[in-house]
CSV table of C-alpha atoms in Angstrom, one decimal:
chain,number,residue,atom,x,y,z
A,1,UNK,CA,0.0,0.0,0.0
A,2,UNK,CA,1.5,3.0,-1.1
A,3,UNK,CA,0.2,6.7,1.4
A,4,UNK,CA,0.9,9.9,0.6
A,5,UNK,CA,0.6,12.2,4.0
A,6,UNK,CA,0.0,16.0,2.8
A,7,UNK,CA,0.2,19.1,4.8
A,8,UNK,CA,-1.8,21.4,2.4
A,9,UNK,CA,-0.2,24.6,1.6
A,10,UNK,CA,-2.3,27.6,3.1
A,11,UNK,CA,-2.1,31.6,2.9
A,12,UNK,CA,0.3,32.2,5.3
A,13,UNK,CA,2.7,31.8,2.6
A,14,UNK,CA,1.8,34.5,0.7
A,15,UNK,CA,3.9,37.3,1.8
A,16,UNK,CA,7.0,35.0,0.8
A,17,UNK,CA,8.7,36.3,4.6
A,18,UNK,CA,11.4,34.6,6.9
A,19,UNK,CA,8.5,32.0,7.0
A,20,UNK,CA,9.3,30.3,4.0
A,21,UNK,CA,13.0,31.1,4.2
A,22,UNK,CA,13.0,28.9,8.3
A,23,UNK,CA,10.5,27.3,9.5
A,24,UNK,CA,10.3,25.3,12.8
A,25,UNK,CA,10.3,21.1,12.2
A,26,UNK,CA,6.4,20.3,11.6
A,27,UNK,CA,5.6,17.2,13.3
A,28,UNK,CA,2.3,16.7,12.1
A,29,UNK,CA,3.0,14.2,9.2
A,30,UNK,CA,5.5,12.2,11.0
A,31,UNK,CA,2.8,12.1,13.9
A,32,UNK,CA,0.9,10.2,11.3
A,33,UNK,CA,3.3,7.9,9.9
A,34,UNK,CA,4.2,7.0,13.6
A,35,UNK,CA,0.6,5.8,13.8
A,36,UNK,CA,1.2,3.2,10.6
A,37,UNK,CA,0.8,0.1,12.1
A,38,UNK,CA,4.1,-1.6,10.4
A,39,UNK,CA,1.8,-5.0,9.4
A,40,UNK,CA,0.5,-3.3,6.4
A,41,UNK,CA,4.3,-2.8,4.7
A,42,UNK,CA,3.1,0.7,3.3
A,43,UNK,CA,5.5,2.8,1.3
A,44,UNK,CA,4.8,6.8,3.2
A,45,UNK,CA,5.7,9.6,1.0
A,46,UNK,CA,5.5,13.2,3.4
A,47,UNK,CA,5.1,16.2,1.8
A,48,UNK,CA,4.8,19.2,3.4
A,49,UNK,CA,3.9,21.8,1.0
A,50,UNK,CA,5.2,24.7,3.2
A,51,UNK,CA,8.8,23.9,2.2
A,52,UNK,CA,9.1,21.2,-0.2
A,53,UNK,CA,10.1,22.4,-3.7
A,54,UNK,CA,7.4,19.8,-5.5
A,55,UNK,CA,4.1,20.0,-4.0
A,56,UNK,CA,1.5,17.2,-3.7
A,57,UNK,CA,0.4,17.4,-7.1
A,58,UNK,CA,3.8,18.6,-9.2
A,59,UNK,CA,5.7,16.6,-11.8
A,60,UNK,CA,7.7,14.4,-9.7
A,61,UNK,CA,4.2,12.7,-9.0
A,62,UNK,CA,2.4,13.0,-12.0
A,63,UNK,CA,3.7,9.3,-13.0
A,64,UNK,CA,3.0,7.6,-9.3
A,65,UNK,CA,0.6,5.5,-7.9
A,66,UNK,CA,-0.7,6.2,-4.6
A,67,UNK,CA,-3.7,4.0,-2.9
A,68,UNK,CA,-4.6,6.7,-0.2
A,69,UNK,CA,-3.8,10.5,0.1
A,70,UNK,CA,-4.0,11.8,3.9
A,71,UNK,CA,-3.9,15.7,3.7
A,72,UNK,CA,-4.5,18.3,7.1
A,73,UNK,CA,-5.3,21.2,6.5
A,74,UNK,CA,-5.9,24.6,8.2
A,75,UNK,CA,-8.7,26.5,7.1
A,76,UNK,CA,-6.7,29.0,4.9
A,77,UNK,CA,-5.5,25.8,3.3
A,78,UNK,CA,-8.6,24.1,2.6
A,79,UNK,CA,-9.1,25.3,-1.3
A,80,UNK,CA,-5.4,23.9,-1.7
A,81,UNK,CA,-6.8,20.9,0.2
A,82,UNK,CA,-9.5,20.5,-2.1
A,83,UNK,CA,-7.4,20.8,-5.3
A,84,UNK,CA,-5.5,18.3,-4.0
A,85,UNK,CA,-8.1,15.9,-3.1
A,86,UNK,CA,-9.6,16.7,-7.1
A,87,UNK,CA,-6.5,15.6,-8.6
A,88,UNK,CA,-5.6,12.6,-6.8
A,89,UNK,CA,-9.4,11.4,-6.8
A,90,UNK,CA,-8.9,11.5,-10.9
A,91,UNK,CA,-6.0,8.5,-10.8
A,92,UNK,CA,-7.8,6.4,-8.7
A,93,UNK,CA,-6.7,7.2,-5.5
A,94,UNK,CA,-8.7,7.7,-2.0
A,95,UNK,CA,-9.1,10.9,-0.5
A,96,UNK,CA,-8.7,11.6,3.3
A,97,UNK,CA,-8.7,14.8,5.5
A,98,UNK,CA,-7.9,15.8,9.0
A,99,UNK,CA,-7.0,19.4,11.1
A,100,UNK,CA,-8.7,22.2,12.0
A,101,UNK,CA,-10.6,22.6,8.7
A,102,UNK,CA,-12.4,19.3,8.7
A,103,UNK,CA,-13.0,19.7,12.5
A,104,UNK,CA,-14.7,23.5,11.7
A,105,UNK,CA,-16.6,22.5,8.6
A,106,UNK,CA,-16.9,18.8,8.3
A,107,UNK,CA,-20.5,19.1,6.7
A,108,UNK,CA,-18.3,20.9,3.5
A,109,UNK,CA,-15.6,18.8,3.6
A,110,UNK,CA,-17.4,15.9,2.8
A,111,UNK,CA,-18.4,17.0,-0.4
A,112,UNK,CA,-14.8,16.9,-1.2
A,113,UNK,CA,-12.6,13.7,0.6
A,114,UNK,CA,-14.0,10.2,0.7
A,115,UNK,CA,-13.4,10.3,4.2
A,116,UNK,CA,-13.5,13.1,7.3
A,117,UNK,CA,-11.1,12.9,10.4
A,118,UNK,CA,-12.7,15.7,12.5
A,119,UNK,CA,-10.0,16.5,16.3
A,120,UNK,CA,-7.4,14.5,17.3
A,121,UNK,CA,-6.1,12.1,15.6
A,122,UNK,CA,-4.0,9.9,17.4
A,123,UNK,CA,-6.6,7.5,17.5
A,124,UNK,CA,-8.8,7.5,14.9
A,125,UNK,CA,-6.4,7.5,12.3
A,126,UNK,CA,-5.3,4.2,13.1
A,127,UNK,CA,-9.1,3.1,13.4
A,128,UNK,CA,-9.7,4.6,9.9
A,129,UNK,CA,-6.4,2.5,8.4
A,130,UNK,CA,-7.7,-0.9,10.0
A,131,UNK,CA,-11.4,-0.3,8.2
A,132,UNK,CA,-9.6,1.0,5.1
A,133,UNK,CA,-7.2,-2.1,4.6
A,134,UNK,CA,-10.3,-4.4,5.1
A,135,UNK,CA,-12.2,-2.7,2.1
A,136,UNK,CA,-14.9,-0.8,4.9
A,137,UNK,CA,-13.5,2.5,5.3
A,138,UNK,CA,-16.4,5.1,6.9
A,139,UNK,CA,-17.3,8.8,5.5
A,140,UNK,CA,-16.5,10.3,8.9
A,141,UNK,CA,-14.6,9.4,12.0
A,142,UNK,CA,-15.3,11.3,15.2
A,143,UNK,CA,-13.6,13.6,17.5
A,144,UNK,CA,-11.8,11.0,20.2
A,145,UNK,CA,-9.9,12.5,22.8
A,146,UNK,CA,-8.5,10.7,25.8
A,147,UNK,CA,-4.8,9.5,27.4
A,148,UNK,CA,-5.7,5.8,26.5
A,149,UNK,CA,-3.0,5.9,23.5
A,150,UNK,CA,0.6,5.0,23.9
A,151,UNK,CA,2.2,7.6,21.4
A,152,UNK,CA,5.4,6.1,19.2
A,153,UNK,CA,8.2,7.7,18.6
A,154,UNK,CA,8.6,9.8,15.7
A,155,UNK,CA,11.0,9.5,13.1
A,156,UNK,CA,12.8,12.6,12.7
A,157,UNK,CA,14.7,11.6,10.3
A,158,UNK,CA,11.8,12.1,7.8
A,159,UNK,CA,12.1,15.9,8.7
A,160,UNK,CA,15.3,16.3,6.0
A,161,UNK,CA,13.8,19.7,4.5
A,162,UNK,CA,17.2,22.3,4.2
A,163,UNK,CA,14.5,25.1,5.1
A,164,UNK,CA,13.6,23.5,8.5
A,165,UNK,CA,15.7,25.0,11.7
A,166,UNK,CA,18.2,22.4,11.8
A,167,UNK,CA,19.2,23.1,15.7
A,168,UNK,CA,15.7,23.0,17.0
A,169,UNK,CA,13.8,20.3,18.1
A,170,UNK,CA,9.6,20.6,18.3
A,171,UNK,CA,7.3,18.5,20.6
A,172,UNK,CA,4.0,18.3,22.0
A,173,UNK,CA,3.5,17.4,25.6
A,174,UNK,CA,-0.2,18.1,26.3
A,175,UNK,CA,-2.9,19.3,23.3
A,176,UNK,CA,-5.2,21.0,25.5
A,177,UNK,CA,-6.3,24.0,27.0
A,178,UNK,CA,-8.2,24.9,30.1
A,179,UNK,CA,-9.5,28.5,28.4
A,180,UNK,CA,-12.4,29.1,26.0
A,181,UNK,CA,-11.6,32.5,24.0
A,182,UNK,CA,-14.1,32.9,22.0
A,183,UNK,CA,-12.0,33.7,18.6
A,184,UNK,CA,-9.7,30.0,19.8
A,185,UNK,CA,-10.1,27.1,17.3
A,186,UNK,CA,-8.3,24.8,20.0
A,187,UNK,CA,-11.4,24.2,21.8
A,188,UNK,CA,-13.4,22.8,19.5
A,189,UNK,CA,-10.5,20.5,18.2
A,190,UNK,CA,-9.7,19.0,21.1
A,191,UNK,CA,-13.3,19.2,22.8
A,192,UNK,CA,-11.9,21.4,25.4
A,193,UNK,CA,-10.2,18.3,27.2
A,194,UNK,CA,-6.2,17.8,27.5
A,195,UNK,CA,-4.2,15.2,25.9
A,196,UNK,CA,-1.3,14.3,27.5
A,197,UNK,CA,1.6,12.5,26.9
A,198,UNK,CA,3.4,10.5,29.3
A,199,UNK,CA,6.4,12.4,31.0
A,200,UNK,CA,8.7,9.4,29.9
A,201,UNK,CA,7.3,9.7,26.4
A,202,UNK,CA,8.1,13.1,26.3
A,203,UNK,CA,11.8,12.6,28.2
A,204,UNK,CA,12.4,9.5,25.5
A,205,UNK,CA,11.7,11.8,23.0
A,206,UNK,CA,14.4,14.6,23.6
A,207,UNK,CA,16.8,12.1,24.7
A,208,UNK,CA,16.5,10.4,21.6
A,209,UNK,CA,17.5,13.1,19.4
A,210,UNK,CA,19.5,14.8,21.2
A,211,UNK,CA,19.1,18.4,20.3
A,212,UNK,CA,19.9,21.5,23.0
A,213,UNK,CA,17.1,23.7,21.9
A,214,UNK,CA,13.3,22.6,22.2
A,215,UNK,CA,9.6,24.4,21.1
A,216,UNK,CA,6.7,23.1,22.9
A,217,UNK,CA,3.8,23.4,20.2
A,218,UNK,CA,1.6,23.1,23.8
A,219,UNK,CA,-1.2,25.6,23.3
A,220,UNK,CA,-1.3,26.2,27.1
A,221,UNK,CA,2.5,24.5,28.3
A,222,UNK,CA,0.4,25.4,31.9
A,223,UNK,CA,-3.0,23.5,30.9
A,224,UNK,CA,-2.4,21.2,33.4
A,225,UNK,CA,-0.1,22.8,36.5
A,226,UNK,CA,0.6,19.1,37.6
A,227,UNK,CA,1.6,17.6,34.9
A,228,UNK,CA,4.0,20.7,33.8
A,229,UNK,CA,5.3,20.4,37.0
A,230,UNK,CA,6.3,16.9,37.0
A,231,UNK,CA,7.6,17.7,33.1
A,232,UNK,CA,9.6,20.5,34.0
A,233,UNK,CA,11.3,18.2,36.8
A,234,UNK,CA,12.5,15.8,34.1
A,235,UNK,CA,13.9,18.6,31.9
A,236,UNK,CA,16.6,19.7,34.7
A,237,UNK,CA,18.6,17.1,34.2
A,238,UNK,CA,18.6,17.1,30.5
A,239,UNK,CA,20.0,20.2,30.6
A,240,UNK,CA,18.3,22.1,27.3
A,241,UNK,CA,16.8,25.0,26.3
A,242,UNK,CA,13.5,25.8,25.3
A,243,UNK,CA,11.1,27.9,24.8
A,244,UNK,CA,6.7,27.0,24.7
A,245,UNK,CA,3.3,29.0,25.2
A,246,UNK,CA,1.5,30.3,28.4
A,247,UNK,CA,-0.6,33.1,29.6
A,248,UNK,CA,0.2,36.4,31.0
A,249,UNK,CA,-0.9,35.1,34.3
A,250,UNK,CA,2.3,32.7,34.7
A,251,UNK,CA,4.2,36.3,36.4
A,252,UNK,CA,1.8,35.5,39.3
A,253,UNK,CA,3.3,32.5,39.8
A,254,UNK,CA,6.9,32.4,41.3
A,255,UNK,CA,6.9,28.6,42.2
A,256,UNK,CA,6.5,27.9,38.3
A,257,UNK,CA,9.0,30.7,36.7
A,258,UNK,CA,11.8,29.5,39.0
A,259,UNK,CA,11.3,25.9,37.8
A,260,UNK,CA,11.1,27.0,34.5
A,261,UNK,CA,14.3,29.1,34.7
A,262,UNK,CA,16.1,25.9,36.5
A,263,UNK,CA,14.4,23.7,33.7
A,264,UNK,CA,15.9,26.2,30.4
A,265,UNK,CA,13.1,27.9,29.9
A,266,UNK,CA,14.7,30.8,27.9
A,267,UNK,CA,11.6,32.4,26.3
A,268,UNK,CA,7.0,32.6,26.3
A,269,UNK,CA,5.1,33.3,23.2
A,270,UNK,CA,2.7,35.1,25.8
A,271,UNK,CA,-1.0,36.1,24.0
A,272,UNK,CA,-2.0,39.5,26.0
A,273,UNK,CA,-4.4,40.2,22.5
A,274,UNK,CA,-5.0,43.6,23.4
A,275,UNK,CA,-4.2,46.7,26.0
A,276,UNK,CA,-8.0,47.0,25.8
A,277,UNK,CA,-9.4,45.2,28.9
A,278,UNK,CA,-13.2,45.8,27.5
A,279,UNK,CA,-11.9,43.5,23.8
A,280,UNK,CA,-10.5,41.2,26.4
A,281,UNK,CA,-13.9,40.5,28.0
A,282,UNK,CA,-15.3,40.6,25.3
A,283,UNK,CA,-13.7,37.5,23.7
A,284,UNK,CA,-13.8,35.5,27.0
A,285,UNK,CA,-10.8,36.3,27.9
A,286,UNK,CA,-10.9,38.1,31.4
A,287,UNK,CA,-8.2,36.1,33.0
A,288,UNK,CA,-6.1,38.7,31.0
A,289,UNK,CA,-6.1,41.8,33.4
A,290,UNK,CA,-4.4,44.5,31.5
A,291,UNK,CA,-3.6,46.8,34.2
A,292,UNK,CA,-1.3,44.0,35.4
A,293,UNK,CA,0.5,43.6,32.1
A,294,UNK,CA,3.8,45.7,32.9
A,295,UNK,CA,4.3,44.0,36.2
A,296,UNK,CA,4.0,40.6,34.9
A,297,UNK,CA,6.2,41.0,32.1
A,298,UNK,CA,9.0,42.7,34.3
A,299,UNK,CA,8.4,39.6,36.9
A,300,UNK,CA,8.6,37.1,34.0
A,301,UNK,CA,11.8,38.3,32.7
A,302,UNK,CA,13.3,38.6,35.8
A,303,UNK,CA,14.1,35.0,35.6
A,304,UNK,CA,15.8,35.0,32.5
A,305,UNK,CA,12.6,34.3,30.4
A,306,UNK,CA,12.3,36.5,27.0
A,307,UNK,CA,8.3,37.7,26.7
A,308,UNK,CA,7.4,37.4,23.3
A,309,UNK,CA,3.5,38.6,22.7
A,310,UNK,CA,1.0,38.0,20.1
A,311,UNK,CA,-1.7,40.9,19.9
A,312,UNK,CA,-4.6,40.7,17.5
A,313,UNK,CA,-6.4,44.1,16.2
A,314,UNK,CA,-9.6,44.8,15.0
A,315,UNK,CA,-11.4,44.0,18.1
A,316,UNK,CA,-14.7,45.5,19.0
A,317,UNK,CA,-13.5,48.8,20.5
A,318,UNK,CA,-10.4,48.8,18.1
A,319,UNK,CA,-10.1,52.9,16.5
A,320,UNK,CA,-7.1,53.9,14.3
A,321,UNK,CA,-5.9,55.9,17.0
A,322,UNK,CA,-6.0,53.3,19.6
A,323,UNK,CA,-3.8,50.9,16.9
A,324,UNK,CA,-1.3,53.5,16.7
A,325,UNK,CA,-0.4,53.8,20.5
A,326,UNK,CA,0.6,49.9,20.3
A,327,UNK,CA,4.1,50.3,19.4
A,328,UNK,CA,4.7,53.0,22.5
A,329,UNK,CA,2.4,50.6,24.6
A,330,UNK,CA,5.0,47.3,24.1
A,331,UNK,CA,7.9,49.4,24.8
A,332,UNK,CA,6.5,50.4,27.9
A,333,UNK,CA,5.9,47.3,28.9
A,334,UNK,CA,8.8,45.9,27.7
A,335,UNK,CA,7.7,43.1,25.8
A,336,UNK,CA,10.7,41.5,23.8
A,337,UNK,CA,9.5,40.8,20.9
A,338,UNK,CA,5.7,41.3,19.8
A,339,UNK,CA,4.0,39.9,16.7
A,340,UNK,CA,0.4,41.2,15.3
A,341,UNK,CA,-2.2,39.6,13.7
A,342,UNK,CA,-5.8,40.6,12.4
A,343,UNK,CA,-8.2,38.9,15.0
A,344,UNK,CA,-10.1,36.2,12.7
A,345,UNK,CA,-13.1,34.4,12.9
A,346,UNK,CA,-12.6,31.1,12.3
A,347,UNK,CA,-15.9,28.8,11.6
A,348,UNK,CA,-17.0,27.0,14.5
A,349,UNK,CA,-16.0,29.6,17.1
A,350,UNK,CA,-18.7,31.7,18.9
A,351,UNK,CA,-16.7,34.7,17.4
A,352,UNK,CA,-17.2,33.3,14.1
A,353,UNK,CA,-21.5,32.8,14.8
A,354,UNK,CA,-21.8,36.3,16.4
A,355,UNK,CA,-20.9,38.0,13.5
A,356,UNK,CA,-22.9,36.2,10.7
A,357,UNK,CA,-25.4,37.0,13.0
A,358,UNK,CA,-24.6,40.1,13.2
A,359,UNK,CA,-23.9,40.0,8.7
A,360,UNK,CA,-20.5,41.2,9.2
A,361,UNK,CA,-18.4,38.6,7.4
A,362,UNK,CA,-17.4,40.1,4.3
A,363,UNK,CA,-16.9,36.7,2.6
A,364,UNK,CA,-16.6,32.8,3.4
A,365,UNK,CA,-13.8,32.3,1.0
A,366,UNK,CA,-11.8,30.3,3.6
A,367,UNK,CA,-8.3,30.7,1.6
A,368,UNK,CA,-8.4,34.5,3.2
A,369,UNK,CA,-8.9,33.2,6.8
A,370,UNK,CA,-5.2,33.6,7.4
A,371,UNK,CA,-4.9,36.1,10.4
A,372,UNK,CA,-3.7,38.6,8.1
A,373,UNK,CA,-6.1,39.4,6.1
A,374,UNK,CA,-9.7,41.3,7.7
A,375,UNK,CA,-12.5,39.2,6.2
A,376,UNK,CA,-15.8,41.0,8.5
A,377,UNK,CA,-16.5,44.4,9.2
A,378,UNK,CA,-15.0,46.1,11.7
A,379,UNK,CA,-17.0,48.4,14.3
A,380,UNK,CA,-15.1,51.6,14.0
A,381,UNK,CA,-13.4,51.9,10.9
A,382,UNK,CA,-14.0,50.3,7.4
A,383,UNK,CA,-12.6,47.1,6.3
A,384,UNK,CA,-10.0,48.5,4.0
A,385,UNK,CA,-9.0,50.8,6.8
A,386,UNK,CA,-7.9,48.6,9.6
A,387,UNK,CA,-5.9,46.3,6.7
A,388,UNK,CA,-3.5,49.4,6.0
A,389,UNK,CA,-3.3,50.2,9.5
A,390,UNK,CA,-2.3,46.6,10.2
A,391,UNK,CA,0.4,46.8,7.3
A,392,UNK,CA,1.2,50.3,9.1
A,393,UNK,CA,1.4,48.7,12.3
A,394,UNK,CA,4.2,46.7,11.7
A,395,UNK,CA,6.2,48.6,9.8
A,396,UNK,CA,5.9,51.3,12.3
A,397,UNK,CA,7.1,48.8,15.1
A,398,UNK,CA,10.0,47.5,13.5
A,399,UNK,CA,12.0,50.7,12.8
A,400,UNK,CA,15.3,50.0,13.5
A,401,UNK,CA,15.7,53.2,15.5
A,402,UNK,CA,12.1,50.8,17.8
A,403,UNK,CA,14.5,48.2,16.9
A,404,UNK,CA,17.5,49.3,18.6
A,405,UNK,CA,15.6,50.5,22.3
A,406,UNK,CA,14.0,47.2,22.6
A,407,UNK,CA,17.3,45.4,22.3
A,408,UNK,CA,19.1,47.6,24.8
A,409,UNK,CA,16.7,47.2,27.7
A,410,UNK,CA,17.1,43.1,27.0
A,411,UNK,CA,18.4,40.7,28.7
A,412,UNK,CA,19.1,38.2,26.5
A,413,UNK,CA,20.7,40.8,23.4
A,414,UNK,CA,21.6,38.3,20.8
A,415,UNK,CA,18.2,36.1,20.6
A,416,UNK,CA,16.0,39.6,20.9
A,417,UNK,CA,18.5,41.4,17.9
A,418,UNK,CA,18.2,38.1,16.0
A,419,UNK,CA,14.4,38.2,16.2
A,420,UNK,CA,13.7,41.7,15.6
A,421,UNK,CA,15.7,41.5,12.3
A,422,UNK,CA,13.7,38.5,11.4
A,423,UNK,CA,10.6,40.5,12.1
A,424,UNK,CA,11.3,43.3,10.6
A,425,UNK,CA,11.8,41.7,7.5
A,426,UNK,CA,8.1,39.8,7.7
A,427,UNK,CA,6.8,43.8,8.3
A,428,UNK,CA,8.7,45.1,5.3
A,429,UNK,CA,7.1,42.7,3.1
A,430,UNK,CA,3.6,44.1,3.6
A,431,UNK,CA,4.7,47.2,2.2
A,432,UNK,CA,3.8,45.8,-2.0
A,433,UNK,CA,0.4,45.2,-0.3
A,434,UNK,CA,-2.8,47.0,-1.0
A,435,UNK,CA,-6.3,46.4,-0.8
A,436,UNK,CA,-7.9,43.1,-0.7
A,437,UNK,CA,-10.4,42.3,-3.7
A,438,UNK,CA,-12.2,39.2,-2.7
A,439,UNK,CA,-12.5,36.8,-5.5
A,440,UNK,CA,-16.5,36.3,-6.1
C-alpha cells in the first residue's frame, strides 16, 4: 500500500517572509506515519507543501501511484486541500482529510474527501487504516480524545527539509487548554479536554534526538499545572533550552518561573491580544487583566525568560488611534519581541457565529482566513481601513531606530537582535500590499 501524508499549503505563505526562508520542524505528518501500524508494509511519501520544492500534485508525481492520500489542512488551506483531493481522486486514489478545517466544517468537507477525520487524531487515524485495509472505510470518524493511546516515537529523520531549523527540536507534551476564548479554534478540536503525553514519552523523545534547543507546540504549556510540574522536573537534568506557550498570568506564579528558569526555559510566546481590557472581555478572555500587564512581564523576565506577545487588532473597540499607541504601549511594557495579527473568525468559534449574525463577514472564501487578512467588518473603521493600519502597524514597530531601544533594555541581546531582524523583515514585506479584492 502505497500513502501519501500532505500538509496542504495555506495563505500564510503568501507574503513569501522569513516563514518560508526557516520554518520550525512540523511534526504533524511524521505524527501520522508514527501511527502506521508496520503489518500493512506501506511505502509513506510526506510532503509538506510549506517547504518542499514539489508540491502534492507537481511533476515528480504526475507518474506515481498512490492507494490513499491523507492531507491536514488549516482553514486558509482548505481550497489547496481541495485541489489536492480533485487531482488525486482522478488516478484512482482515496481521499482523506484531517485538522482544523475538517474539524470546523466537516459538513463541507465531505463534499470533497472520501473520508473526514474531524480532532485528534492519534486515535482515529489508526481506526480509519484498519477499516480502510479491510475494504470498509467510513465517510467520517469522530472527535476521540483521551490519554488511553501510547504515542510512538517519531522519526525525525523524515524531517530532511534544508529550510527546517536544523538546531531545534519541536514536541507536544499536552494538546489542551483549560481557556475558551471565544475567537480560539483549539477548543473545539480537542473538545476542550487535555491530551497528555506521558512524562517518559516526552523525556524519551528529547533524549533520543538529542538536540539543546526545544519548542513546545503546547497551546497552554500550563493547561495542566501538575503535569508541567512533574515535566519540568525531568527537563533539569537534561540540561536544554527551550522555549513554549502560556498566559500572562504565569508572572503570578513564582513557584512555576523559578522551575522554568532551573528547567531552560529561555523564552514565552505570551498572548496578552490587546491593551483594551473591554476586547478582552469581550472574547472571553478576562483572566487577562491589563492593568497587570507591565508587572507581569517585568516579573517574567526577571528570571531570564524573554516575553514574546501576540496581539490581534480589530477587536470590537479597536479605533485607528487606539492601533497606533501599540508600538509605544510594548515598549512600555517591555515586551521582547511582539508579533500582530488581524483577530479572525474562524468557523465554529462563537466569534465566528456572532458576526454572521450580526452580517459582518465580508466573505466565506476560507483561503483569506489567514490572520492577516480582515474578512468581517470592523466596528469603528472600514474594512480596507484597519488592513492598512495593520500593514502600518508593523512597519511602524520594526523601525530600526524601535529596533535598537528594545534590544538595549534586554536581557538576552543576541536572541532579541536576531528576532527583531527576522521581524522586521516579515513587516517590510507588507509594504507591496494593497487592498484586498475578494475573488466572487
Amino acid at each position: 500500500m502505497r500513502i501519501m501524508l500532505v500538509l496542504a499549503k495555506d495563505n500564510i505563505y503568501k507574503y513569501n517572509s522569513i516563514h518560508k526562508r526557516k520554518y520550525y520542524p512540523q511534526i504533524t505528518l511524521i505524527t501520522l506515519e508514527s501511527l502506521i501500524d508496520r503489518k500493512y508494509n506501506a511505502d509513506v511519501v510526506i510532503v509538506d507543501e510549506g517547504v518542499e520544492k514539489w508540491d502534492a500534485t507537481s511533476k515528480k508525481y504526475e507518474n506515481e501511484k498512490f492507494d490513499l492520500i491523507c492531507i491536514s489542512s488549516v482553514i486558509s488551506g482548505s481550497k489547496r486541500a481541495k485541489e489536492i483531493a480533485k487531482f488525486w481522486k482522478s488516478k484512482g486514489a482515496y481521499t482523506l482529510i484531517g485538522g482544523h478545517y475538517a474539524t470546523a466544517l466537516k459538513e463541507e468537507a465531505l463534499q470533497y474527501f472520501d473520508t473526514v477525520i474531524t480532532g485528534a487524531a492519534e486515535i482515529s487515524f489508526p481506526m480509519f487504516l484498519e477499516d480502510f485495509t479491510n475494504g470498509t472505510p467510513k465517510r467520517e470518524y469522530f472527535n476521540l480524545v483521551g490519554n488511553d493511546y501510547e504515542p510512538k516515537p517519531l522519526n525525525r529523520k523524515l524531517l530532511k527539509n534544508k529550510k527546517y531549523f536544523k538546531n531545534y527540536g519541536t514536541i507536544v507534551a499536552n494538546n489542551g487548554c483549560p481557556n475558551k476564548c471565544s475567537y480560539c479554534s483549539i477548543t473545539k478540536m480537542y473538545s476542550g479536554k487535555n491530551q497528555i503525553k506521558s512524562i517518559e514519552y516526552v523525556i524519551n523523545e528529547i533524549k533520543t534526538n538529542k538536540l539543546k534547543k526545544w519548542i513546545f507546540l503546547d497551546p497552554n504549556f500550563l493547561g495542566n499545572r501538575n503535569y508541567a510540574i512533574q515535566l519540568m522536573e525531568e527537563l533539569k537534568k537534561l540540561k536544554i533550552k527551550w522555549t513554549a506557550s502560556a498566559t500572562i498570568n504565569i508572572g503570578n506564579d513564582k513557584k512555576i518561573l523559578q522551575l522554568m528558569k532551573e528547567s531552560g526555559c529561555i523564552g514565552l510566546v505570551i498572548g496578552l491580544e490587546s491593551f483594551v481590557q473591554e476586547n478582552l472581555d469581550g472574547v472571553n478572555k478576562k483572566f487577562n487583566n491589563v492593568a497587570e500587564y507591565k508587572k507581569l512581564v517585568k516579573t517574567i523576565q526577571s528570571y531570564g525568560i524573554s516575553v514574546l506577545s501576540t496581539l490581534m487588532i480589530g477587536m470590537e473597540t479597536d479605533t485607528v488611534e487606539s492601533i497606533r499607541q501599540i508600538p509605544d504601549i510594548i515598549e512600555e511594557i517591555g515586551v521582547d519581541v511582539p508579533r500582530y495579527n488581524i483577530i479572525t473568525p474562524y468557523p465554529g468559534t462563537p466569534f465566528f457565529n456572532q458576526l454572521k449574525e450580526e452580517g459582518r463577514l465580508l466573505t466565506e472564501d476560507w483561503y483569506y482566513y489567514d490572520t492577516e487578512t480582515v474578512v468581517f467588518k470592523p466596528k469603528n473603521m472600514s474594512y480596507d481601513t484597519l488592513q492598512k493600519e495593520f500593514y502600518k502597524l508593523w512597519l511602524d514597530t520594526f523601525t530600526f531606530k524601535r529596533i535598537i531601544r528594545r534590544v538595549k533594555t534586554s536581557r538576552n541581546k543576541g536572541l532579541k537582535f536576531i528576532l527583531e531582524v527576522f521581524s522586521r523583515q516579515h513587516a517590510r514585506k507588507f509594504r507591496k500590499y494593497g487592498k484586498i479584492k475578494f475573488e466572487k
